[in-house]
Coordinates of C-alpha atoms in Angstrom, one line a residue:
Chain A
X1 CA 86.3 69.5 76.2
X2 CA 85.4 72.8 75.0
X3 CA 81.9 72.2 76.4
X4 CA 83.4 71.6 79.7
X5 CA 85.9 74.8 79.5
X6 CA 83.0 77.1 78.9
X7 CA 80.7 75.3 81.6
X8 CA 83.7 75.8 84.0
X9 CA 83.8 79.3 82.9
X10 CA 80.3 80.0 83.7
X11 CA 80.3 78.8 87.2
X12 CA 83.6 80.6 87.9
X13 CA 82.0 84.0 86.4
X14 CA 78.8 83.6 88.5
X15 CA 80.4 82.1 91.3
X16 CA 83.0 84.0 92.1
X17 CA 85.5 81.0 93.3
X18 CA 88.9 82.5 91.7
X19 CA 87.9 85.8 93.3
X20 CA 87.6 84.1 96.2
X21 CA 90.4 81.9 96.6
X22 CA 93.1 83.6 94.3
X23 CA 94.2 86.1 97.1
X24 CA 94.1 83.0 99.5
X25 CA 96.4 80.8 97.3
X26 CA 98.5 83.7 95.8
X27 CA 99.2 85.7 99.3
X28 CA 103.0 85.9 99.6
X29 CA 104.8 84.1 102.8
X30 CA 108.5 84.9 103.9
X31 CA 110.9 82.8 102.1
X32 CA 112.6 80.0 104.0
X33 CA 109.3 79.1 105.7
X34 CA 110.1 75.2 105.0
X35 CA 109.4 72.0 107.3
X36 CA 109.2 73.5 110.6
X37 CA 106.0 75.3 108.9
X38 CA 103.8 71.9 108.2
X39 CA 102.5 71.1 111.4
X40 CA 99.8 73.3 111.7
X41 CA 98.2 72.3 108.5
X42 CA 98.6 68.6 109.5
X43 CA 96.4 69.4 112.6
X44 CA 94.0 70.4 110.4
X45 CA 94.3 67.7 107.7
X46 CA 93.5 65.2 110.7
X47 CA 90.5 67.6 112.1
X48 CA 88.9 67.1 108.5
X49 CA 89.9 63.2 108.8
X50 CA 88.1 63.0 111.8
X51 CA 85.0 65.3 110.9
X52 CA 84.8 62.8 107.7
X53 CA 85.3 59.8 109.7
X54 CA 82.6 60.7 112.6
X55 CA 80.3 61.6 110.2
X56 CA 81.0 57.5 108.6
X57 CA 81.1 56.0 112.2
X58 CA 77.8 58.7 113.3
X59 CA 76.2 56.6 110.0
X60 CA 76.7 53.4 112.1
X61 CA 76.4 54.2 116.1
X62 CA 73.4 54.4 118.2
X63 CA 73.9 57.5 120.5
X64 CA 71.9 55.6 123.5
X65 CA 73.3 54.7 126.8
X66 CA 71.2 51.1 126.4
X67 CA 72.3 50.3 122.9
X68 CA 75.8 52.0 121.9
X69 CA 77.8 49.0 123.2
X70 CA 75.8 46.8 120.9
X71 CA 76.5 49.3 117.9
X72 CA 80.0 49.7 118.7
X73 CA 80.4 45.4 118.5
X74 CA 78.3 45.9 115.4
X75 CA 80.8 48.7 113.9
X76 CA 83.8 46.5 114.9
X77 CA 82.9 43.4 113.9
X78 CA 80.0 43.1 111.7
X79 CA 79.9 46.5 109.6
X80 CA 82.2 46.6 106.3
X81 CA 85.7 48.0 106.9
X82 CA 83.8 49.5 110.0
X83 CA 87.3 48.2 112.3
X84 CA 89.0 50.0 110.0
X85 CA 86.9 53.3 110.1
X86 CA 87.3 52.7 113.9
X87 CA 90.7 52.6 113.5
X88 CA 91.4 55.8 111.5
X89 CA 89.2 57.7 113.8
X90 CA 91.6 56.5 116.9
X91 CA 94.7 56.8 115.1
X92 CA 93.2 60.2 113.4
X93 CA 92.7 61.5 117.2
X94 CA 96.4 60.3 118.2
X95 CA 97.9 62.3 115.2
X96 CA 95.7 65.2 115.2
X97 CA 97.1 65.5 119.2
X98 CA 101.0 64.9 118.4
X99 CA 100.4 67.5 115.5
X100 CA 98.7 69.9 117.7
X101 CA 102.1 69.4 120.2
X102 CA 104.6 69.8 117.9
X103 CA 102.9 73.2 116.1
X104 CA 102.8 74.5 119.6
X105 CA 106.2 73.6 120.2
X106 CA 107.3 74.8 117.0
X107 CA 105.5 78.0 117.8
X108 CA 107.0 78.3 121.5
X109 CA 110.7 77.5 120.5
X110 CA 110.5 80.1 117.2
X111 CA 108.4 82.7 119.4
X112 CA 106.2 83.1 116.6
X113 CA 103.6 84.2 119.3
X114 CA 105.2 87.6 119.8
X115 CA 103.9 91.0 118.1
X116 CA 101.6 91.0 116.3
X117 CA 100.3 87.3 116.4
X118 CA 99.2 87.3 120.4
X119 CA 95.8 86.2 119.1
X120 CA 96.9 83.4 117.1
X121 CA 98.6 82.0 120.1
X122 CA 95.3 82.8 122.6
X123 CA 92.9 81.1 119.9
X124 CA 95.3 78.1 119.5
X125 CA 95.3 77.6 123.2
X126 CA 91.7 77.4 123.2
X127 CA 92.2 75.4 119.9
X128 CA 94.2 72.9 122.2
X129 CA 91.9 72.7 124.9
X130 CA 89.2 71.6 122.2
X131 CA 91.1 68.8 121.2
X132 CA 92.0 67.2 124.6
X133 CA 88.0 67.7 125.0
X134 CA 87.5 66.1 121.7
X135 CA 89.7 63.3 122.7
X136 CA 88.1 62.6 126.1
X137 CA 84.8 62.6 125.1
X138 CA 85.7 60.7 122.4
X139 CA 86.9 58.0 124.7
X140 CA 83.5 58.1 126.6
X141 CA 81.5 57.5 123.0
X142 CA 83.3 53.8 123.1
X143 CA 80.7 53.3 125.9
X144 CA 82.2 50.3 127.1
X145 CA 83.4 49.7 130.8
X146 CA 86.2 51.6 130.1
X147 CA 84.2 54.6 128.9
X148 CA 81.6 54.5 131.9
X149 CA 84.7 54.3 134.4
X150 CA 86.5 57.3 132.7
X151 CA 83.5 59.5 133.0
X152 CA 83.2 59.0 136.3
X153 CA 87.0 59.2 137.2
X154 CA 86.4 63.0 135.0
X155 CA 83.8 63.7 137.3
X156 CA 85.7 62.8 140.3
X157 CA 88.5 65.5 139.1
X158 CA 85.8 68.1 138.1
X159 CA 84.6 67.5 141.8
X160 CA 87.8 69.0 143.1
X161 CA 86.8 72.6 142.0
X162 CA 86.1 74.6 144.9
X163 CA 82.7 75.4 145.9
X164 CA 81.1 74.3 142.4
X165 CA 82.6 71.0 141.9
X166 CA 79.8 69.0 143.1
X167 CA 77.6 70.6 140.6
X168 CA 80.0 70.1 137.3
X169 CA 80.6 66.7 138.2
X170 CA 76.7 66.4 138.6
X171 CA 76.5 68.4 135.2
X172 CA 79.2 66.5 133.2
X173 CA 77.4 62.6 134.3
X174 CA 73.8 64.5 133.3
X175 CA 72.3 63.6 136.8
X176 CA 73.2 61.9 140.2
X177 CA 74.7 58.7 138.8
X178 CA 75.5 57.6 135.3
X179 CA 72.3 56.7 133.3
X180 CA 70.6 57.3 130.3
X181 CA 71.0 60.7 130.1
X182 CA 75.1 60.5 130.3
X183 CA 75.8 59.2 126.8
X184 CA 73.4 61.5 124.9
X185 CA 75.4 64.5 126.5
X186 CA 78.6 63.1 125.6
X187 CA 77.3 62.4 122.1
X188 CA 76.0 66.2 121.6
X189 CA 79.5 67.5 122.8
X190 CA 81.5 65.3 120.8
X191 CA 79.7 65.4 117.6
X192 CA 77.9 69.0 117.8
X193 CA 79.2 71.4 120.3
X194 CA 83.1 71.0 120.1
X195 CA 83.6 70.5 116.4
X196 CA 81.6 73.3 116.1
X197 CA 83.5 75.6 118.5
X198 CA 86.8 74.0 116.8
X199 CA 85.5 75.3 113.2
X200 CA 85.0 78.7 114.6
X201 CA 88.1 78.6 116.4
X202 CA 90.2 77.4 113.3
X203 CA 88.3 79.9 111.0
X204 CA 89.5 82.6 113.3
X205 CA 93.3 81.3 113.5
X206 CA 93.5 80.8 109.7
X207 CA 92.3 84.6 109.4
X208 CA 94.4 85.7 111.9
X209 CA 97.3 83.9 109.3
X210 CA 96.0 85.9 106.5
X211 CA 95.8 89.1 108.5
X212 CA 99.2 88.7 109.9
X213 CA 101.2 86.8 107.8
X214 CA 102.8 83.5 108.9
X215 CA 106.1 84.6 110.7
X216 CA 109.1 85.1 109.4
X217 CA 111.8 82.4 109.9
X218 CA 113.8 83.9 113.2
X219 CA 117.5 85.5 112.7
X220 CA 119.6 85.9 115.8
X221 CA 119.7 89.7 116.3
X222 CA 116.8 90.5 114.1
X223 CA 114.6 92.1 116.7
X224 CA 110.6 92.5 116.8
X225 CA 109.5 96.2 117.5
X226 CA 105.9 96.9 117.7
X227 CA 106.3 100.2 116.1
X228 CA 108.0 99.1 113.0
X229 CA 107.3 95.4 112.6
X230 CA 104.2 95.3 110.2
X231 CA 106.1 98.0 107.9
X232 CA 109.2 96.0 107.8
X233 CA 107.3 92.6 107.5
X234 CA 105.2 94.3 104.9
X235 CA 108.4 95.7 103.1
X236 CA 110.0 92.2 103.5
X237 CA 107.1 90.2 101.8
X238 CA 107.0 93.0 98.9
X239 CA 110.7 92.5 98.0
X240 CA 111.3 88.6 99.0
X241 CA 107.8 87.0 99.3
X242 CA 106.6 83.9 97.2
X243 CA 103.0 82.8 96.4
X244 CA 102.0 80.4 99.2
X245 CA 100.5 78.1 96.4
X246 CA 102.6 76.5 95.1
X247 CA 106.0 77.2 96.6
X248 CA 104.6 76.9 100.3
X249 CA 101.8 74.7 100.0
X250 CA 103.5 71.8 98.4
X251 CA 105.4 70.9 101.6
X252 CA 102.1 70.9 103.4
X253 CA 100.4 69.1 100.9
X254 CA 103.2 66.5 101.3
X255 CA 103.3 66.0 104.8
X256 CA 99.8 66.3 105.3
X257 CA 99.4 63.5 102.7
X258 CA 102.0 61.4 104.9
X259 CA 100.3 62.1 108.0
X260 CA 97.0 60.6 106.6
X261 CA 98.4 57.8 104.8
X262 CA 100.4 56.8 108.1
X263 CA 97.1 57.3 110.1
X264 CA 95.7 54.6 107.6
X265 CA 98.4 52.2 107.6
X266 CA 98.3 52.2 111.9
X267 CA 94.4 51.8 111.5
X268 CA 94.9 48.8 109.5
X269 CA 97.8 47.2 111.1
X270 CA 96.7 47.6 115.1
X271 CA 93.0 48.5 114.5
X272 CA 91.2 50.6 116.6
X273 CA 91.3 50.2 120.6
X274 CA 89.5 46.7 121.9
X275 CA 86.4 46.9 123.4
X276 CA 85.9 45.9 127.0
X277 CA 83.4 44.7 129.3
X278 CA 79.7 46.1 128.6
X279 CA 79.0 49.8 130.3
X280 CA 77.5 48.1 133.5
X281 CA 78.4 50.2 136.7
X282 CA 78.0 47.4 138.7
X283 CA 80.6 45.4 137.1
X284 CA 83.1 46.4 139.6
X285 CA 86.1 44.2 138.6
X286 CA 87.3 46.4 135.4
X287 CA 90.2 48.3 135.4
X288 CA 89.9 51.8 133.9
X289 CA 92.6 53.2 131.7
X290 CA 92.6 56.3 129.7
X291 CA 93.8 56.1 126.1
X292 CA 97.3 56.9 125.7
X293 CA 97.2 60.7 125.3
X294 CA 95.7 60.9 128.8
X295 CA 97.5 58.5 130.2
X296 CA 100.4 60.8 131.4
X297 CA 97.4 62.6 133.6
X298 CA 96.4 58.9 134.6
X299 CA 100.3 58.5 136.2
X300 CA 100.2 62.0 137.5
X301 CA 97.3 61.2 139.8
X302 CA 99.2 58.3 140.8
X303 CA 102.6 59.4 141.9
X304 CA 101.8 62.8 143.5
X305 CA 101.7 62.7 147.1
X306 CA 98.3 62.2 148.3
X307 CA 98.1 65.4 150.7
X308 CA 98.5 67.9 147.3
X309 CA 96.4 66.1 144.8
X310 CA 93.2 67.5 145.4
X311 CA 94.8 70.9 144.9
X312 CA 96.9 69.8 142.1
X313 CA 93.7 68.3 140.1
X314 CA 92.3 72.0 140.0
X315 CA 95.0 74.3 140.6
X316 CA 97.4 72.4 138.5
X317 CA 95.3 73.0 134.9
X318 CA 94.3 76.4 136.2
X319 CA 97.7 77.3 136.2
X320 CA 99.3 75.5 133.2
X321 CA 96.2 77.2 131.0
X322 CA 96.8 80.5 132.9
X323 CA 100.4 80.7 132.0
X324 CA 100.1 79.5 128.0
X325 CA 97.3 82.1 128.0
X326 CA 99.7 84.7 129.3
X327 CA 102.7 83.8 127.3
X328 CA 102.2 86.4 124.7
X329 CA 101.5 89.5 127.5
X330 CA 104.9 88.2 129.3
X331 CA 106.8 88.6 126.2
X332 CA 105.5 90.1 122.8
X333 CA 108.7 91.9 121.6
X334 CA 112.6 91.5 120.9
X335 CA 114.5 88.3 120.3
X336 CA 112.8 85.3 118.7
X337 CA 115.7 83.2 117.7
X338 CA 116.0 80.1 120.0
X339 CA 119.6 80.4 119.7
X340 CA 119.1 83.6 121.6
X341 CA 116.4 82.2 124.0
X342 CA 117.8 78.8 124.8
X343 CA 115.3 78.2 127.5
X344 CA 112.8 78.0 125.1
X345 CA 114.6 74.8 124.1
X346 CA 115.4 73.2 127.5
X347 CA 111.7 74.4 128.3
X348 CA 110.2 72.6 125.7
X349 CA 112.7 69.4 126.1
X350 CA 111.8 69.3 129.7
X351 CA 108.0 69.2 129.2
X352 CA 108.6 66.6 126.5
X353 CA 110.9 64.5 128.4
X354 CA 108.1 64.7 131.7
X355 CA 105.4 63.7 129.6
X356 CA 107.0 60.9 127.6
X357 CA 108.4 59.7 131.2
X358 CA 104.9 59.8 132.6
X359 CA 103.3 57.7 129.7
X360 CA 105.9 54.9 130.2
X361 CA 105.3 54.7 133.5
X362 CA 101.8 55.3 133.1
X363 CA 101.9 52.3 130.6
X364 CA 103.5 50.4 133.2
X365 CA 101.4 51.5 136.1
X366 CA 103.2 49.9 138.5
X367 CA 100.9 51.4 141.7
X368 CA 97.9 49.2 140.6
X369 CA 97.6 45.7 142.2
X370 CA 98.5 42.8 140.0
X371 CA 95.1 41.3 140.4
X372 CA 95.8 38.8 137.2
X373 CA 98.4 37.2 139.3
X374 CA 97.0 34.6 141.4
X375 CA 99.6 32.3 142.3
X376 CA 103.6 32.0 142.5
X377 CA 104.6 29.4 139.9
X378 CA 108.3 29.9 139.6
X379 CA 108.7 29.8 143.2
X380 CA 109.4 26.2 144.8
X381 CA 109.8 25.3 148.3
X382 CA 111.1 22.1 150.1
X383 CA 108.2 19.7 150.5
X384 CA 109.4 19.0 154.1
X385 CA 109.2 22.9 155.3
X386 CA 105.3 22.6 155.9
X387 CA 105.3 25.9 157.7
X388 CA 106.9 27.7 154.7
X389 CA 104.5 26.1 152.4
X390 CA 101.2 27.4 154.3
X391 CA 103.8 30.7 154.3
X392 CA 103.4 31.0 150.7
X393 CA 100.0 30.0 150.0
X394 CA 99.0 32.8 152.4
X395 CA 101.2 35.0 150.9
X396 CA 99.3 34.9 147.7
X397 CA 95.6 34.4 149.4
X398 CA 96.3 37.6 151.3
X399 CA 96.7 39.5 148.6
X400 CA 100.7 40.4 149.0
X401 CA 101.2 39.0 145.7
X402 CA 99.0 41.8 144.3
X403 CA 101.7 44.4 145.5
X404 CA 104.9 42.6 145.8
X405 CA 107.1 40.4 143.5
X406 CA 108.6 37.3 144.1
X407 CA 110.8 35.6 141.0
X408 CA 109.1 38.2 138.6
X409 CA 105.9 37.0 139.9
X410 CA 103.3 40.0 141.3
X411 CA 102.9 43.4 141.9
X412 CA 105.2 46.3 141.7
X413 CA 103.2 48.3 144.3
X414 CA 105.8 47.8 146.9
X415 CA 109.6 46.0 147.2
X416 CA 110.5 43.3 145.6
X417 CA 110.6 40.4 148.0
X418 CA 112.7 37.4 145.9
X419 CA 115.5 38.2 148.3
X420 CA 113.7 39.6 151.5
X421 CA 115.5 37.7 154.1
X422 CA 118.8 39.2 153.1
X423 CA 117.1 42.5 154.1
X424 CA 115.0 42.2 157.1
X425 CA 115.1 39.7 160.2
X426 CA 112.2 37.6 161.4
X427 CA 111.4 40.6 164.0
X428 CA 111.5 43.2 161.5
X429 CA 109.3 41.1 158.7
X430 CA 106.8 40.8 161.8
X431 CA 106.8 44.6 162.6
X432 CA 106.0 45.6 159.1
X433 CA 103.3 42.7 158.4
X434 CA 101.3 43.9 161.6
X435 CA 101.7 47.4 161.5
X436 CA 101.8 48.0 157.8
X437 CA 104.1 50.8 156.1
X438 CA 103.4 54.2 154.5
X439 CA 102.0 52.6 151.8
X440 CA 101.2 49.2 153.2
X441 CA 97.9 48.0 155.0
X442 CA 98.5 46.8 158.2
X443 CA 97.8 43.0 158.7
X444 CA 97.8 42.8 162.5
X445 CA 93.9 43.1 162.4
X446 CA 93.4 40.2 159.7
X447 CA 95.9 37.6 160.5
X448 CA 96.3 35.1 162.9
X449 CA 99.4 34.3 165.2
X450 CA 99.8 30.8 163.3
X451 CA 99.5 32.8 160.2
X452 CA 101.8 35.5 160.8
X453 CA 104.2 32.6 161.5
X454 CA 103.4 30.9 158.4
X455 CA 104.0 34.3 156.1
X456 CA 107.4 34.7 157.9
X457 CA 108.4 31.5 157.6
X458 CA 108.0 31.7 153.9
X459 CA 109.4 35.0 153.5
X460 CA 112.8 33.6 155.3
X461 CA 113.3 31.2 152.7
X462 CA 113.8 34.2 150.2
X463 CA 117.6 34.4 150.4
Chain B
X1 CA 67.0 115.9 106.9
X2 CA 69.5 117.5 108.6
X3 CA 73.2 116.0 109.6
X4 CA 72.1 115.7 113.3
X5 CA 69.0 113.7 112.7
X6 CA 70.9 111.5 110.0
X7 CA 73.3 110.5 113.1
X8 CA 70.3 110.0 115.6
X9 CA 68.5 107.3 113.1
X10 CA 71.7 105.7 112.5
X11 CA 72.0 105.4 116.1
X12 CA 68.5 104.1 116.5
X13 CA 68.5 101.6 113.8
X14 CA 71.5 100.4 114.6
X15 CA 70.3 100.0 118.0
X16 CA 67.0 98.2 117.1
X17 CA 68.7 95.8 114.8
X18 CA 71.0 94.6 117.3
X19 CA 67.6 94.3 119.8
X20 CA 65.9 92.9 117.3
X21 CA 68.4 90.1 116.7
X22 CA 69.2 89.5 120.8
X23 CA 65.4 89.6 121.7
X24 CA 64.4 86.2 119.9
X25 CA 68.2 85.2 120.9
X26 CA 67.8 85.2 124.2
X27 CA 64.0 83.6 124.4
X28 CA 65.3 80.6 122.3
X29 CA 68.7 80.6 125.0
X30 CA 66.3 79.7 127.7
X31 CA 65.3 76.3 126.8
X32 CA 68.7 75.6 125.3
X33 CA 70.3 76.2 128.7
X34 CA 67.8 74.6 130.3
X35 CA 68.5 71.3 128.3
X36 CA 72.4 71.8 129.2
X37 CA 71.7 72.9 132.6
X38 CA 69.1 70.2 133.5
X39 CA 70.8 67.9 135.5
X40 CA 71.2 70.9 138.2
X41 CA 67.7 72.4 137.9
X42 CA 66.1 68.9 138.7
X43 CA 66.8 66.9 141.9
X44 CA 66.7 63.3 141.8
X45 CA 65.1 61.5 144.4
X46 CA 66.2 58.5 146.4
X47 CA 64.7 55.4 147.1
X48 CA 65.0 52.1 148.7
X49 CA 66.4 49.1 146.9
X50 CA 66.0 45.5 148.3
X51 CA 69.4 43.9 147.9
X52 CA 69.5 40.6 149.9
X53 CA 67.7 38.9 152.1
X54 CA 68.6 38.5 155.6
X55 CA 69.6 34.8 155.5
X56 CA 72.0 35.5 152.1
X57 CA 74.5 37.1 154.1
X58 CA 76.7 35.6 157.5
X59 CA 77.9 38.0 160.1
X60 CA 81.3 39.1 159.4
X61 CA 80.7 38.6 155.3
X62 CA 81.2 41.3 152.4
X63 CA 79.2 40.9 149.5
X64 CA 78.9 42.7 146.1
X65 CA 75.4 43.8 145.6
X66 CA 74.0 45.3 142.9
X67 CA 70.5 47.5 142.4
X68 CA 69.1 49.6 139.8
X69 CA 69.1 53.5 140.7
X70 CA 66.2 55.8 141.5
X71 CA 63.9 56.4 138.5
X72 CA 66.1 55.6 135.4
X73 CA 65.2 56.8 132.2
X74 CA 64.2 54.1 129.8
X75 CA 66.9 54.0 127.8
X76 CA 69.3 53.6 130.1
X77 CA 70.0 49.9 130.1
X78 CA 72.7 48.4 132.1
X79 CA 74.3 51.8 132.8
X80 CA 71.1 52.1 135.6
X81 CA 72.8 49.6 137.8
X82 CA 75.0 50.5 140.5
X83 CA 76.9 48.4 143.0
X84 CA 78.0 48.6 146.7
X85 CA 79.6 46.4 149.2
X86 CA 77.4 45.5 152.0
X87 CA 78.7 43.9 155.3
X88 CA 77.2 42.2 158.4
X89 CA 78.9 43.5 161.1
X90 CA 76.5 41.5 163.8
X91 CA 73.0 40.1 163.8
X92 CA 71.2 43.3 163.3
X93 CA 74.0 45.8 161.9
X94 CA 74.9 45.9 158.2
X95 CA 77.2 48.4 156.4
X96 CA 77.3 49.6 152.9
X97 CA 80.0 51.0 151.1
X98 CA 79.4 52.6 147.5
X99 CA 81.9 50.6 145.3
X100 CA 83.8 54.1 144.5
X101 CA 87.2 54.9 145.4
X102 CA 87.2 58.1 147.3
X103 CA 90.0 59.0 145.4
X104 CA 88.7 59.1 141.7
X105 CA 85.9 57.0 141.6
X106 CA 87.2 53.8 140.4
X107 CA 85.4 50.5 141.1
X108 CA 87.0 49.0 144.8
X109 CA 86.9 45.0 145.1
X110 CA 87.0 43.5 147.9
X111 CA 89.5 40.8 148.4
X112 CA 88.1 38.6 151.4
X113 CA 91.0 36.8 152.5
X114 CA 93.0 39.7 152.9
X115 CA 90.3 41.4 154.3
X116 CA 90.6 44.7 152.1
X117 CA 89.0 46.7 149.8
X118 CA 91.3 47.2 146.6
X119 CA 91.3 49.7 143.8
X120 CA 92.6 48.8 140.5
X121 CA 93.5 52.7 139.5
X122 CA 96.0 53.8 141.4
X123 CA 96.5 51.3 144.2
X124 CA 94.1 52.8 147.1
X125 CA 93.2 50.3 149.5
X126 CA 90.9 49.9 152.3
X127 CA 90.4 48.0 155.5
X128 CA 87.0 46.4 156.0
X129 CA 85.4 49.1 158.0
X130 CA 86.0 51.2 154.9
X131 CA 89.1 53.6 156.7
X132 CA 92.1 54.2 154.3
X133 CA 94.7 51.2 154.3
X134 CA 97.0 52.5 151.9
X135 CA 97.4 54.4 148.4
X136 CA 96.4 57.6 147.5
X137 CA 92.5 58.4 148.9
X138 CA 92.1 61.2 150.8
X139 CA 89.1 59.7 153.2
X140 CA 87.1 56.4 153.6
X141 CA 85.1 54.6 151.5
X142 CA 81.6 56.5 151.7
X143 CA 79.0 54.8 153.5
X144 CA 75.4 53.9 151.8
X145 CA 72.1 54.1 154.0
X146 CA 71.2 50.3 154.7
X147 CA 67.8 48.9 156.9
X148 CA 66.3 45.7 157.8
X149 CA 63.0 45.6 156.5
X150 CA 61.6 42.3 157.8
X151 CA 63.7 39.3 156.0
X152 CA 65.3 41.8 153.3
X153 CA 68.1 44.0 153.7
X154 CA 67.3 47.4 151.7
X155 CA 69.9 50.0 150.9
X156 CA 69.3 53.6 149.7
X157 CA 70.4 54.6 146.3
X158 CA 72.9 57.5 146.5
X159 CA 74.6 59.6 143.8
X160 CA 77.9 58.8 142.9
X161 CA 80.1 60.2 145.7
X162 CA 82.2 62.9 144.6
X163 CA 84.9 64.0 146.7
X164 CA 85.9 67.6 146.9
X165 CA 88.8 69.8 147.3
X166 CA 88.0 70.2 151.2
X167 CA 87.0 66.4 151.2

């Protein structure tokens, strides 16, 4: 033991580790910085988890357009604990995004972005952008059918950038089309470029925490005055500050630990997202869906009026990030307490409600045709009514069923037709079918008179 | 050495040190950025590919055709493949549509009985001539060049059609 201590002392003397770490550990923090302050460190712990599990996955992954899918199958089904490792990386990404969101919301609600911490907020917005980029490129690296189509969808969105859209889209795919060059690029971004930038900005973000100190819990009526704040903060810390380690750090450690354990438990229970078909862009029978954290954008694009959509795709993100970057310049002094800034709570609640609603709606994806429903099994027609019977078959064949439900079978794009005969008479039905409607194809060109009569006879039985 | 020369010397050394760093950085950046921006610097040529025999497809029929993109990299594997919908309008007239929906590029599928192309992503639908029938697509399906070469039907490979803000 004595020998061990001696070695420890020698290492410390020659390296200066305690000199380096002691000021970091002992730096005073404002009293009362409690559970609301754990989300930033939890994000960092998730990031470290992602780096570690990412290195693990990279040991097994083949970043090559033709082999990546096979290596994913290998990781998922053959490699020892590969399934769990992928699961942790997936839920780790989810955890990081959730924690980033909570951290940001706490900062906004308590106005911690005000003087002198404007730069913390700005670097935080950059980190948010990088985190989303990591989530997106990570989904592509799965390189199954969903991965390649997600790349195409992203290229289309970038295509909406005025003037240079086509070039940026081409840059994303690495050429005119998907191919050998595509995955190498996504791999380089996801594994080298973005993580390196995250390290740089996390370093900067943490340096700012040391330089400006963590924001004290706000108090109604205690205003921020840039002229006196630094001096006041300094005095407050001298009088009431507590050493970061362990009086504030224990909460970070505990919450971070619970977060990581929860991620591992979820990974073991649910596993990683299932692999779909091979990354062959000629397989057109695919149903591309983003991972849950991007599902709200997917929902937004389905619900938005088509006329404004191309503009929204470009100006929307631009406006959001402009406002985020502008926030500390719009107001950097005065009141910090959420009680005196009720709009911050209303605004945050609004964003949370909108995103959760869009996630729920996106998960249902009622705007997508129900291609899997091929026939009406619960609908019974009297056998003597041959006209209506053939109409029912047509209803299935002419893709009506993909968009309209009868007795809970079929799509939800158009109105439910279970009781359509109570709403529309024969003439009205014919007009709709032949001419279509705002969001329904006109079938006049593809139905014979006879077929139309059969279809209407069937719909007339729906009372 | 007087005070003024000392300041001049300091400025000179500062500048030369920064320049000493900047020059190699700039030189090395050129090939790195050319790797990053490569796709913009190199134009890919397109080529004609045989996708069907004349006898494969009847007048009025719409069929899925798959082909290999022009000049794929050796390690592209199945990602070099692409799909399109080929339609025989009349004896000697073919049209081909890119399989990419004009909304966000998802793969449209042909529903033969309904005579519609339908998109799985956001519910876009197109008529047999490629014009928009329903849903969010801002413009018709993109046409691909087709030609008849003796008994073969050939299409010209094409980039993934990108819809721009002005369409």
